[in-house]
Short mmCIF file of C-alpha atoms and ligand atoms in Angstrom, two decimals:
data_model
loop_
_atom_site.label_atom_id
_atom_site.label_comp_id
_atom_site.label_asym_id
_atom_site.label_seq_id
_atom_site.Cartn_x
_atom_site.Cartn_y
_atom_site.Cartn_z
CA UNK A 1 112.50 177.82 159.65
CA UNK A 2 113.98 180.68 162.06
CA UNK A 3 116.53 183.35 160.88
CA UNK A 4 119.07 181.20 162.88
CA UNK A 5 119.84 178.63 159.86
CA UNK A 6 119.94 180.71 157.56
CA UNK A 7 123.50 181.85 156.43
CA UNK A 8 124.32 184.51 153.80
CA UNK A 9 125.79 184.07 150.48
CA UNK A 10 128.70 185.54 148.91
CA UNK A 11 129.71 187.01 145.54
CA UNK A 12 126.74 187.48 143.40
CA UNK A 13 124.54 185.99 145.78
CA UNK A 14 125.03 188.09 148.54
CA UNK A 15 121.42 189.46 148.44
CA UNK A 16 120.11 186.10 148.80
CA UNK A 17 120.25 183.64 151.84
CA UNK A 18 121.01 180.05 151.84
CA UNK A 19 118.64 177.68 154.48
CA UNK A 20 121.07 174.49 153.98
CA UNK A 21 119.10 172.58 156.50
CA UNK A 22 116.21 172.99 154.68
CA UNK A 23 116.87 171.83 151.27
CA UNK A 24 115.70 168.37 151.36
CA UNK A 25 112.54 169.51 151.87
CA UNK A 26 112.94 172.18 149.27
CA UNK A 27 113.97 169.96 146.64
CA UNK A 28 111.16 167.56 146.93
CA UNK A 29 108.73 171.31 146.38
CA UNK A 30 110.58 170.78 143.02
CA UNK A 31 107.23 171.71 141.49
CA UNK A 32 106.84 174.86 143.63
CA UNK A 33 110.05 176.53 142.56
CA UNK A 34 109.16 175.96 139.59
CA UNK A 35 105.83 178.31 139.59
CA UNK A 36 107.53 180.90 141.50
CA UNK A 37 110.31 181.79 139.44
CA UNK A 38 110.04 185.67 138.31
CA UNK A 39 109.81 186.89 141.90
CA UNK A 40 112.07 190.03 142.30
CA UNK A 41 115.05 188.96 144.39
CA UNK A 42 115.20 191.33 146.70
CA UNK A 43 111.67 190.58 148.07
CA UNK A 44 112.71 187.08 148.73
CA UNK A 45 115.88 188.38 150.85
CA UNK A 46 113.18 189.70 153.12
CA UNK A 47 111.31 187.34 152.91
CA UNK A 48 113.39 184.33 153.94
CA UNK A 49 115.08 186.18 156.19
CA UNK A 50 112.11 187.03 158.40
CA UNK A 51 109.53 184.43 157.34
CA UNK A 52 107.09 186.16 156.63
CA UNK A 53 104.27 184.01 156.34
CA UNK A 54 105.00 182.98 152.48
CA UNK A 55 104.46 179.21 152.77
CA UNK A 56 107.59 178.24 150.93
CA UNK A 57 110.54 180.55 151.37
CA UNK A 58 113.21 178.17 151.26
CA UNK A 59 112.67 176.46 148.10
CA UNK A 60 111.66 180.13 146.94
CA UNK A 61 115.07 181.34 147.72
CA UNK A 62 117.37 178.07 146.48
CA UNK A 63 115.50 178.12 143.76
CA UNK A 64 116.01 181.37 142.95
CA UNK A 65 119.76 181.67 143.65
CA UNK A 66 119.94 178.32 141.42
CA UNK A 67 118.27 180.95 138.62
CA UNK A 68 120.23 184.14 138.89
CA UNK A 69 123.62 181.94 138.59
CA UNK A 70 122.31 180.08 135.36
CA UNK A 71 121.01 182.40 133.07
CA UNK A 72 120.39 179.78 130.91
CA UNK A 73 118.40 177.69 132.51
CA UNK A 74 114.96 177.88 130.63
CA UNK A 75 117.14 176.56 127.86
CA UNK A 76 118.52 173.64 129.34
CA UNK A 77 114.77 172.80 131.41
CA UNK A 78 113.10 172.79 128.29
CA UNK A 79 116.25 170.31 126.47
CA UNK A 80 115.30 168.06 129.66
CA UNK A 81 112.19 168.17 129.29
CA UNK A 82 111.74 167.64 125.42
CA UNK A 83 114.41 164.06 126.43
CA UNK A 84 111.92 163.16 128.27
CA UNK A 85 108.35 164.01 125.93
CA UNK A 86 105.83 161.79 126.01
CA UNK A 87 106.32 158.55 124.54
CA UNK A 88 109.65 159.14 123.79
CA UNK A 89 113.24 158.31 125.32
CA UNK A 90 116.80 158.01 124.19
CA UNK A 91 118.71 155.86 121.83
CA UNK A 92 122.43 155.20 123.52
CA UNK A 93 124.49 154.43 120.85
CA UNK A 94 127.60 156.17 122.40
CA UNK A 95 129.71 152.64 122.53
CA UNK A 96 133.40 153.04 123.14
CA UNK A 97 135.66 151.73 120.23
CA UNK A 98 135.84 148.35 123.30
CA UNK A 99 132.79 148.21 123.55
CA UNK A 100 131.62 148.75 119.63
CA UNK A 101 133.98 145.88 118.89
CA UNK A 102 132.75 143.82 121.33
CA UNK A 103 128.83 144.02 120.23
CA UNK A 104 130.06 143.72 116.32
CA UNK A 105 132.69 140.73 117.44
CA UNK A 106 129.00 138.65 118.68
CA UNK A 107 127.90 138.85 115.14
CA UNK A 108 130.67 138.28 113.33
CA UNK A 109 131.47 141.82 112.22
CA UNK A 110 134.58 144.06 112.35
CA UNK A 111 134.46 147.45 113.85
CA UNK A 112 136.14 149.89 111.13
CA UNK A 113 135.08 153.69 111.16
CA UNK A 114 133.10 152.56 107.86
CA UNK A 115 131.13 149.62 109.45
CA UNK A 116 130.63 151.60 112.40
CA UNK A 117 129.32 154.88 110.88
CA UNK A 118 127.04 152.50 108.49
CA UNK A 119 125.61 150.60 111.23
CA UNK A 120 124.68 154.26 113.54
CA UNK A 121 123.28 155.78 110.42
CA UNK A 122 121.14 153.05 109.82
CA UNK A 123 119.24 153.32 113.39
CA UNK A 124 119.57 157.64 112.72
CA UNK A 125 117.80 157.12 109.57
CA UNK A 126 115.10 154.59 110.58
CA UNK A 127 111.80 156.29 108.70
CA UNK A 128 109.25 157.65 111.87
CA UNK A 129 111.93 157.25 114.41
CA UNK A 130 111.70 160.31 115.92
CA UNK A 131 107.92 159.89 116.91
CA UNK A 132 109.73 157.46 119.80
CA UNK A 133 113.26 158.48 119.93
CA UNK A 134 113.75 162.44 121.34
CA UNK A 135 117.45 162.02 121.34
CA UNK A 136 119.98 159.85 120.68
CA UNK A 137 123.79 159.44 123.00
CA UNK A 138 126.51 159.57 120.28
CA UNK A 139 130.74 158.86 120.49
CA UNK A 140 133.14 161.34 120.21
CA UNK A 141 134.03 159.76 116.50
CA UNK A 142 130.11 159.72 115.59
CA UNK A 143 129.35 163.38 116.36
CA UNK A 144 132.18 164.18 113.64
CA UNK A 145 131.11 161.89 111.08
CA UNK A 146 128.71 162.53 108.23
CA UNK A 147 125.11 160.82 107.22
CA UNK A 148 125.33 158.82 103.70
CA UNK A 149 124.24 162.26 102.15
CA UNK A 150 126.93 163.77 103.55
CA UNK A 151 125.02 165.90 106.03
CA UNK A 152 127.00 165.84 109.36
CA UNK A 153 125.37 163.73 111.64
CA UNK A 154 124.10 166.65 114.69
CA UNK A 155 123.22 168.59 111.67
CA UNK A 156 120.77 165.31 110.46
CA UNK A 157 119.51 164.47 113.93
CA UNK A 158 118.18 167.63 114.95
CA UNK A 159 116.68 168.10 111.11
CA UNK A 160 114.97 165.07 112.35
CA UNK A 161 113.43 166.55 115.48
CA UNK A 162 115.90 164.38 117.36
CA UNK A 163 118.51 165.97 120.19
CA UNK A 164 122.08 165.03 119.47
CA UNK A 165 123.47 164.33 122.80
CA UNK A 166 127.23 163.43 123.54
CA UNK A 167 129.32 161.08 125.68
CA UNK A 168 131.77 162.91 127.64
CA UNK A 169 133.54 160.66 130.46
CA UNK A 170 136.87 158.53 129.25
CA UNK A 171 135.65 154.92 131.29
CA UNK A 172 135.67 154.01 134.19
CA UNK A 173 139.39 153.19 135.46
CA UNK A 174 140.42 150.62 138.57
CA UNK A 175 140.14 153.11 141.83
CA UNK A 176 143.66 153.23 143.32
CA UNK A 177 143.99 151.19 146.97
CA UNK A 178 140.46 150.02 146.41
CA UNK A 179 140.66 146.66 144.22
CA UNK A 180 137.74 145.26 142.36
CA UNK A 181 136.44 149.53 142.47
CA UNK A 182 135.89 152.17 139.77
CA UNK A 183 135.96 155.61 139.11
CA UNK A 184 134.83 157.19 136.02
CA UNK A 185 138.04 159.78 134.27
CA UNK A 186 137.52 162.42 132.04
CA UNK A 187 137.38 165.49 134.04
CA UNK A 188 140.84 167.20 133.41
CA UNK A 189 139.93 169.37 129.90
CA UNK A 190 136.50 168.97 130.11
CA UNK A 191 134.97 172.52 130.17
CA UNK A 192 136.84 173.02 126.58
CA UNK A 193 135.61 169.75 125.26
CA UNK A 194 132.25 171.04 126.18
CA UNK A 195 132.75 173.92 124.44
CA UNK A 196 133.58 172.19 121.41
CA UNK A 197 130.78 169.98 122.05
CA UNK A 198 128.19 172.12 122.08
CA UNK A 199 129.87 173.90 118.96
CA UNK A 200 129.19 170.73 116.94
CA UNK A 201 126.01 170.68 117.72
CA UNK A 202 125.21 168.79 120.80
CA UNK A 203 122.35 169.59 123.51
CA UNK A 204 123.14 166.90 126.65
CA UNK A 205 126.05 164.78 127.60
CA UNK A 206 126.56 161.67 129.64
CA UNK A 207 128.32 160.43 132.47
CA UNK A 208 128.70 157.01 133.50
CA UNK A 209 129.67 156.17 137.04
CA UNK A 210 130.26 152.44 137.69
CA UNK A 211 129.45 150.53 141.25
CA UNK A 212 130.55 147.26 141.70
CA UNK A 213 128.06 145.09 144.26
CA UNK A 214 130.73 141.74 145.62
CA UNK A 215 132.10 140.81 149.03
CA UNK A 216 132.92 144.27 151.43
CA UNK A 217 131.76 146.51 148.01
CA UNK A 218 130.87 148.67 147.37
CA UNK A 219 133.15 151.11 149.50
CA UNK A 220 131.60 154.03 150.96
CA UNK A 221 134.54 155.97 149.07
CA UNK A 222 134.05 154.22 145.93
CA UNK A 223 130.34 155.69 145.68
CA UNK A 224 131.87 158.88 147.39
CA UNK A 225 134.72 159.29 144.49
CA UNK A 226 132.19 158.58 141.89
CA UNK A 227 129.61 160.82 143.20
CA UNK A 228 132.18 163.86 143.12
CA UNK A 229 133.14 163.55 139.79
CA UNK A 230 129.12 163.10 138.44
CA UNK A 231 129.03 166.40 140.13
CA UNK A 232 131.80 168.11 138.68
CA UNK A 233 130.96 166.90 135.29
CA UNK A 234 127.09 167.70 135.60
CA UNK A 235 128.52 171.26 137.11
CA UNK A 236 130.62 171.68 133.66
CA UNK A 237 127.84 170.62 131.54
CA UNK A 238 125.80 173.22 132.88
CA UNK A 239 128.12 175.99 132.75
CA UNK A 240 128.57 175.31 129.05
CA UNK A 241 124.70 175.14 128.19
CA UNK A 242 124.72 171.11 128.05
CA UNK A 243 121.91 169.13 129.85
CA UNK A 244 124.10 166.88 132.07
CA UNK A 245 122.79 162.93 132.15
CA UNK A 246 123.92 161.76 135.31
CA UNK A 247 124.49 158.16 135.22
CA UNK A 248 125.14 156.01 138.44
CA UNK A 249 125.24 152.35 137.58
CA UNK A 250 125.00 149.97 140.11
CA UNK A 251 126.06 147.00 137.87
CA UNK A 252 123.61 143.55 137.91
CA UNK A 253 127.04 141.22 138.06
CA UNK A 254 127.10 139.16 140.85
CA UNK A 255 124.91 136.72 142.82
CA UNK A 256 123.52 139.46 145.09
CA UNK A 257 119.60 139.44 145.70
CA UNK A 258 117.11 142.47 145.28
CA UNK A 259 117.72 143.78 148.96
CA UNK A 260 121.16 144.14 148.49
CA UNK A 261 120.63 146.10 144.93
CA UNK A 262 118.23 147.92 146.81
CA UNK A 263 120.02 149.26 149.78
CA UNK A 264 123.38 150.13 147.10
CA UNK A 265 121.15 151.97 144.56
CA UNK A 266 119.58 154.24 147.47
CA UNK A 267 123.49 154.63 149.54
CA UNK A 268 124.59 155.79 145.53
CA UNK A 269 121.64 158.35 144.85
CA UNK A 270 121.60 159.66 148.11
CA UNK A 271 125.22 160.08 147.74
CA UNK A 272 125.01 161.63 143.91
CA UNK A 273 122.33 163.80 144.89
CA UNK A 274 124.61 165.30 148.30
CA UNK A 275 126.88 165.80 145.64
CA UNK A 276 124.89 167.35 143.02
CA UNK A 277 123.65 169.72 145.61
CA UNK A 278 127.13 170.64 147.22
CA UNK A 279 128.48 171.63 143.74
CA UNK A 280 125.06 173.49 142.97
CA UNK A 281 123.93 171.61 139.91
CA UNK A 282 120.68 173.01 139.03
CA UNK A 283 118.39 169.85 139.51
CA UNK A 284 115.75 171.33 136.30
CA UNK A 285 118.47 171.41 134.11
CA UNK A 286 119.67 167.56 134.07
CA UNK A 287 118.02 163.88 133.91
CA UNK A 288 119.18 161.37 136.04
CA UNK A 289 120.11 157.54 134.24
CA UNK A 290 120.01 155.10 137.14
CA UNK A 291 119.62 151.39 137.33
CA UNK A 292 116.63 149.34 137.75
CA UNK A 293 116.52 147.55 141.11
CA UNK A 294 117.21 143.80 140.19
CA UNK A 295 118.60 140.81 141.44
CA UNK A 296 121.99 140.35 140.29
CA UNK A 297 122.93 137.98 136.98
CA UNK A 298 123.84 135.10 138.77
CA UNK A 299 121.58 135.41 142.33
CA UNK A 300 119.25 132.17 141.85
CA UNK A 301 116.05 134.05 143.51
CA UNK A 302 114.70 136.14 140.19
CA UNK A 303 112.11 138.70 140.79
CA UNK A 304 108.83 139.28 139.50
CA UNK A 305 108.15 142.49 136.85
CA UNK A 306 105.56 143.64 139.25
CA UNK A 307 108.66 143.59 142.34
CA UNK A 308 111.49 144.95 140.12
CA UNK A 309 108.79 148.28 139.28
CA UNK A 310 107.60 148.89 142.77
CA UNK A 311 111.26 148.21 144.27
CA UNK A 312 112.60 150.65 141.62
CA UNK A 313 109.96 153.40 142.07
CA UNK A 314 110.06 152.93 145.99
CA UNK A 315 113.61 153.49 145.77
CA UNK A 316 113.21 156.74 143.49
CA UNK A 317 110.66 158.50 145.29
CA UNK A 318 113.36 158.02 148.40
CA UNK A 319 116.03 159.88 147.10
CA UNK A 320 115.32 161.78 144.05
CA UNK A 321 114.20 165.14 143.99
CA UNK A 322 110.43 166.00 142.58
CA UNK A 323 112.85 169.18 140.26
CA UNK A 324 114.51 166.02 138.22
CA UNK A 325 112.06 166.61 135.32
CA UNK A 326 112.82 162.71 133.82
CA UNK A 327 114.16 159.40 135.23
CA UNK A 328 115.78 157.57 132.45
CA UNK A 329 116.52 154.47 132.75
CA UNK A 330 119.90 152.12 131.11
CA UNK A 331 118.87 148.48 130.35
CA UNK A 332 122.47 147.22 132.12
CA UNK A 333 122.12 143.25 130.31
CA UNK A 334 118.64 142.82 131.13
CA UNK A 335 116.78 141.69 127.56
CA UNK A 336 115.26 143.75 125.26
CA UNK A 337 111.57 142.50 126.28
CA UNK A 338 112.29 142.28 130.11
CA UNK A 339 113.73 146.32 129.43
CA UNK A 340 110.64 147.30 128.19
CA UNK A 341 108.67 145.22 130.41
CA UNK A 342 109.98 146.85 133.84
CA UNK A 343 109.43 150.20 132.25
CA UNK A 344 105.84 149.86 131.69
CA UNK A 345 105.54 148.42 134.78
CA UNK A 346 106.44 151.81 136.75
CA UNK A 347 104.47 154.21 134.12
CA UNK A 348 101.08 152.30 135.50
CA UNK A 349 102.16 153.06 139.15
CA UNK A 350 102.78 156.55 138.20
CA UNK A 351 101.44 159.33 138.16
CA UNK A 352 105.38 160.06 139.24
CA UNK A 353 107.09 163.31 140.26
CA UNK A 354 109.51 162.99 137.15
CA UNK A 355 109.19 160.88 133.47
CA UNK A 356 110.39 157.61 133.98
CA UNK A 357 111.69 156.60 130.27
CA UNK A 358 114.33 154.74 128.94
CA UNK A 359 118.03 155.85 127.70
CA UNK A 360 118.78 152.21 126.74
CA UNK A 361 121.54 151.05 124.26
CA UNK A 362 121.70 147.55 124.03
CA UNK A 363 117.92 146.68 124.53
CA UNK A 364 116.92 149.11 121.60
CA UNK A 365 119.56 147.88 119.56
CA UNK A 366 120.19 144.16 120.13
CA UNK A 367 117.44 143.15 117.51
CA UNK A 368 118.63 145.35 114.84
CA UNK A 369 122.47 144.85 115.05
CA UNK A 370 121.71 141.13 114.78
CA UNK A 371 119.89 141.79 111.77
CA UNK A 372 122.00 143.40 109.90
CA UNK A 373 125.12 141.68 111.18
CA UNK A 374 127.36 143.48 108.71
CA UNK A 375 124.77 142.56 105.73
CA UNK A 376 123.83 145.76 103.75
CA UNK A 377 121.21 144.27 102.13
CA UNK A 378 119.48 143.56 105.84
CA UNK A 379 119.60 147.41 106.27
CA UNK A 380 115.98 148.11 105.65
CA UNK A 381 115.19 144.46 107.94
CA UNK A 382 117.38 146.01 110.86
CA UNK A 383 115.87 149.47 110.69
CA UNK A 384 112.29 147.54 111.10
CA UNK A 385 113.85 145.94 114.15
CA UNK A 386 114.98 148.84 115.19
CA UNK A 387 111.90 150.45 114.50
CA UNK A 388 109.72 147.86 116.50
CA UNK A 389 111.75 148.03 119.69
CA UNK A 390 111.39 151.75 119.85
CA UNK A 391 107.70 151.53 119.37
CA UNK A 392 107.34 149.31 122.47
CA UNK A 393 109.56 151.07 124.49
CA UNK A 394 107.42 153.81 123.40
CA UNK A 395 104.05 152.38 124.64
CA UNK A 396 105.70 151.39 128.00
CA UNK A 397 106.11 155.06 128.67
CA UNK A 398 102.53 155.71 128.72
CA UNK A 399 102.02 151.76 130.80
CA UNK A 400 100.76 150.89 127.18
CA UNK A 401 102.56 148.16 126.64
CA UNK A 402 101.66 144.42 126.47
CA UNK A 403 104.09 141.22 125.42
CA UNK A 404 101.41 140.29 122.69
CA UNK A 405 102.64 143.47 120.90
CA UNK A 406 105.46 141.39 120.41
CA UNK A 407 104.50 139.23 117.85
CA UNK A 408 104.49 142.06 115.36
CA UNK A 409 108.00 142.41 115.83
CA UNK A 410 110.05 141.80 112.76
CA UNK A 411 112.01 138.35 112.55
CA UNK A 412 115.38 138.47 113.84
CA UNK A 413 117.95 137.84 111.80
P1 LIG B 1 122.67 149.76 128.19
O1 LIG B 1 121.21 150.09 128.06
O2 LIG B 1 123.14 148.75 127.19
O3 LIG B 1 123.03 149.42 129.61
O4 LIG B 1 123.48 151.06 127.82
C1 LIG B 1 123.07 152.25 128.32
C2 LIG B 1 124.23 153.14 128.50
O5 LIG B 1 124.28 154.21 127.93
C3 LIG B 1 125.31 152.71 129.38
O6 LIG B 1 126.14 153.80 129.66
#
């Protein structure tokens, strides 16, 4: 890499150099920028400038700038990093008042603030959860409510050794001009929501970004809208000391096959991660909550566990950056089993560059809300369920688990 592409930075960068061309390459030295942090800056400015034989100067020097704008970035590496320990992943329960009522409506059960606040506590308070659950995706409502004991529920959580985490966007919204299209809202007042956030307690948000797979979609501006407001958020998150989840689903509706999932998931992360670069999120700082790559619903040609990993991870290691310290994956409608199934699947193809765990919401909780269907007295039944599907999620982070751990799940219902 000559002195030619290298341009100079501004503002409070302007002793360090920018190689754009090079950061591709950079990024995927993830690990490398990592062990050379500490380097005094103005060595690197010569360095990089004239290559000077250091191996690495690029990733040296975009790491580096990365660093000196985020001072608190050891902070929000190791909040990444402890999302994504060992044999443990996230619990989404950050349904929208829609969507709460939707999952209570299938078993019969109204969604009040009461039955709502009972039925979160109950997973939150699951005895041993925390050996598989590192952090758990709450609502704006749940983050302000209290535990039975009256302890508010951040407060509980990270008693618990578990991260409260918060979801920030406002839904995804029809795309003006572009029918059957999304794009996520929630970015006007954000950096003071943050703030107030992070006041009451929470360590990462999330972000969900929408793409539709049908006839002519998605649009190259649909991925291209969503992509630039992922970035903004994830910019915002970091500013205010908040590990940004970045979450681009490619939805499974439809009667699309693999290929097509394929090609979509890869045009959206290579998109997101343009993005993410362009707006100078710190890559260490954040996780990244994709979809598997699956047939859709409806296609009639299913796939094989053993396809849907080694589609998923092939796709992964093709556009995400080695820096992304975890990979963690939403369940989109597959089942609970299948979930767990395709996750152990990629942990015994690994070793990876990043975690690959699970952020799921409805296969963790599908057992245990059916359970307890609004029946108190099923609390301590649910929170077994609940218990159970964590533990197997748990061993498919390690490539531990097996379907004939299954039969020691609790009965249903
Ligand atoms: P599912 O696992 O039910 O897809 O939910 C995960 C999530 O958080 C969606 O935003």
């Amino acid at each position: 890499m000559g002195p030619a592409a290298v341009s100079r930075a501004t503002g409070p960068f302007a002793a360090l150099r920018f190689v754009p061309c090079g950061f591709e390459a950079a990024l995927r030295r993830g690990a490398r920028v990592r062990a050379e942090r500490g380097v005094d800056a103005s060595t690197i400015d010569r360095d990089a400038g004239g290559g000077n034989g250091r191996d690495e100067p690029v990733a040296l020097v975009v790491g580096l700038c990365y660093e000196s704008r985020r001072p608190t970035m050891t902070t929000l590496n190791d909040i990444a990093r402890a999302l994504v320990a060992p044999g443990k992943g996230i619990l989404a329960a950050d349904e929208s008042f829609p969507t709460i009522a939707k999952r209570f409506a299938s078993v019969g059960v109204e969604s009040t603030e009461q039955t709502r606040r009972t039925y979160r506590t109950m997973m939150f308070s699951t005895a041993g959860i925390a050996e598989y659950i590192s952090g758990v995706i709450l609502f704006d409502e749940t983050l302000r409510q209290e535990m039975p004991d009256g302890c508010p529920i951040p407060k509980a959580l990270s008693a618990a050794g578990i991260l409260p985490g918060i979801k920030v966007d406002k839904g995804a919204k029809p795309l003006a001009g572009f029918p059957g299209e999304k794009v996520t809202e929630g970015l006007d007042g954000l950096r003071d929501r943050l703030k107030e956030y992070s006041d009451l307690g929470a360590k990462f948000a999330k972000w969900r970004a929408v793409i539709a797979i049908g006839s002519g979609l998605p649009t190259a501006f649909c991925i291209e809208a969503n992509a630039h407001a992922l970035a903004r958020y994830a910019a915002l998150c970091q500013e205010a000391g908040l590990v940004p989840i970045v979450e681009p689903e490619v939805l499974m509706d439809g009667d699309h096959d693999i290929d097509r999932c394929d090609e979509v998931t890869r045009a959206t992360l290579h998109e997101v991660f343009g993005a993410l670069f362009r707006h100078r999120v710190d890559l260490e700082g954040m996780l990244l909550k994709p979809n598997m790559v699956l047939p859709g619903k409806d296609c009639p040609k299913k796939a094989s566990v053993q396809e849907v990993a080694e589609r998923t991870v092939a796709a992964l290691r093709a556009c995400v950056p080695a820096a992304v310290p975890g990979i963690v994956f939403l369940s989109g409608g597959q089942s609970d089993e299948e979930a767990t199934a395709h996750l152990d699947a990629m942990n015994r193809l690994g070793p990876h560059p990043w975690e690959l765990s699970f952020s799921y919401g409805r296969a963790l909780q599908q057992p245990a809300l059916k359970t307890w269907a609004g029946d108190d007295t099923r609390i301590e039944a649910a929170q077994r369920a609940f218990h159970h599907r964590a533990r197997m999620n748990s061993a498919a982070r390690y490539g531990r688990y097996d379907v004939s751990m299954e039969r020691d799940a609790p009965a249903v219902g």
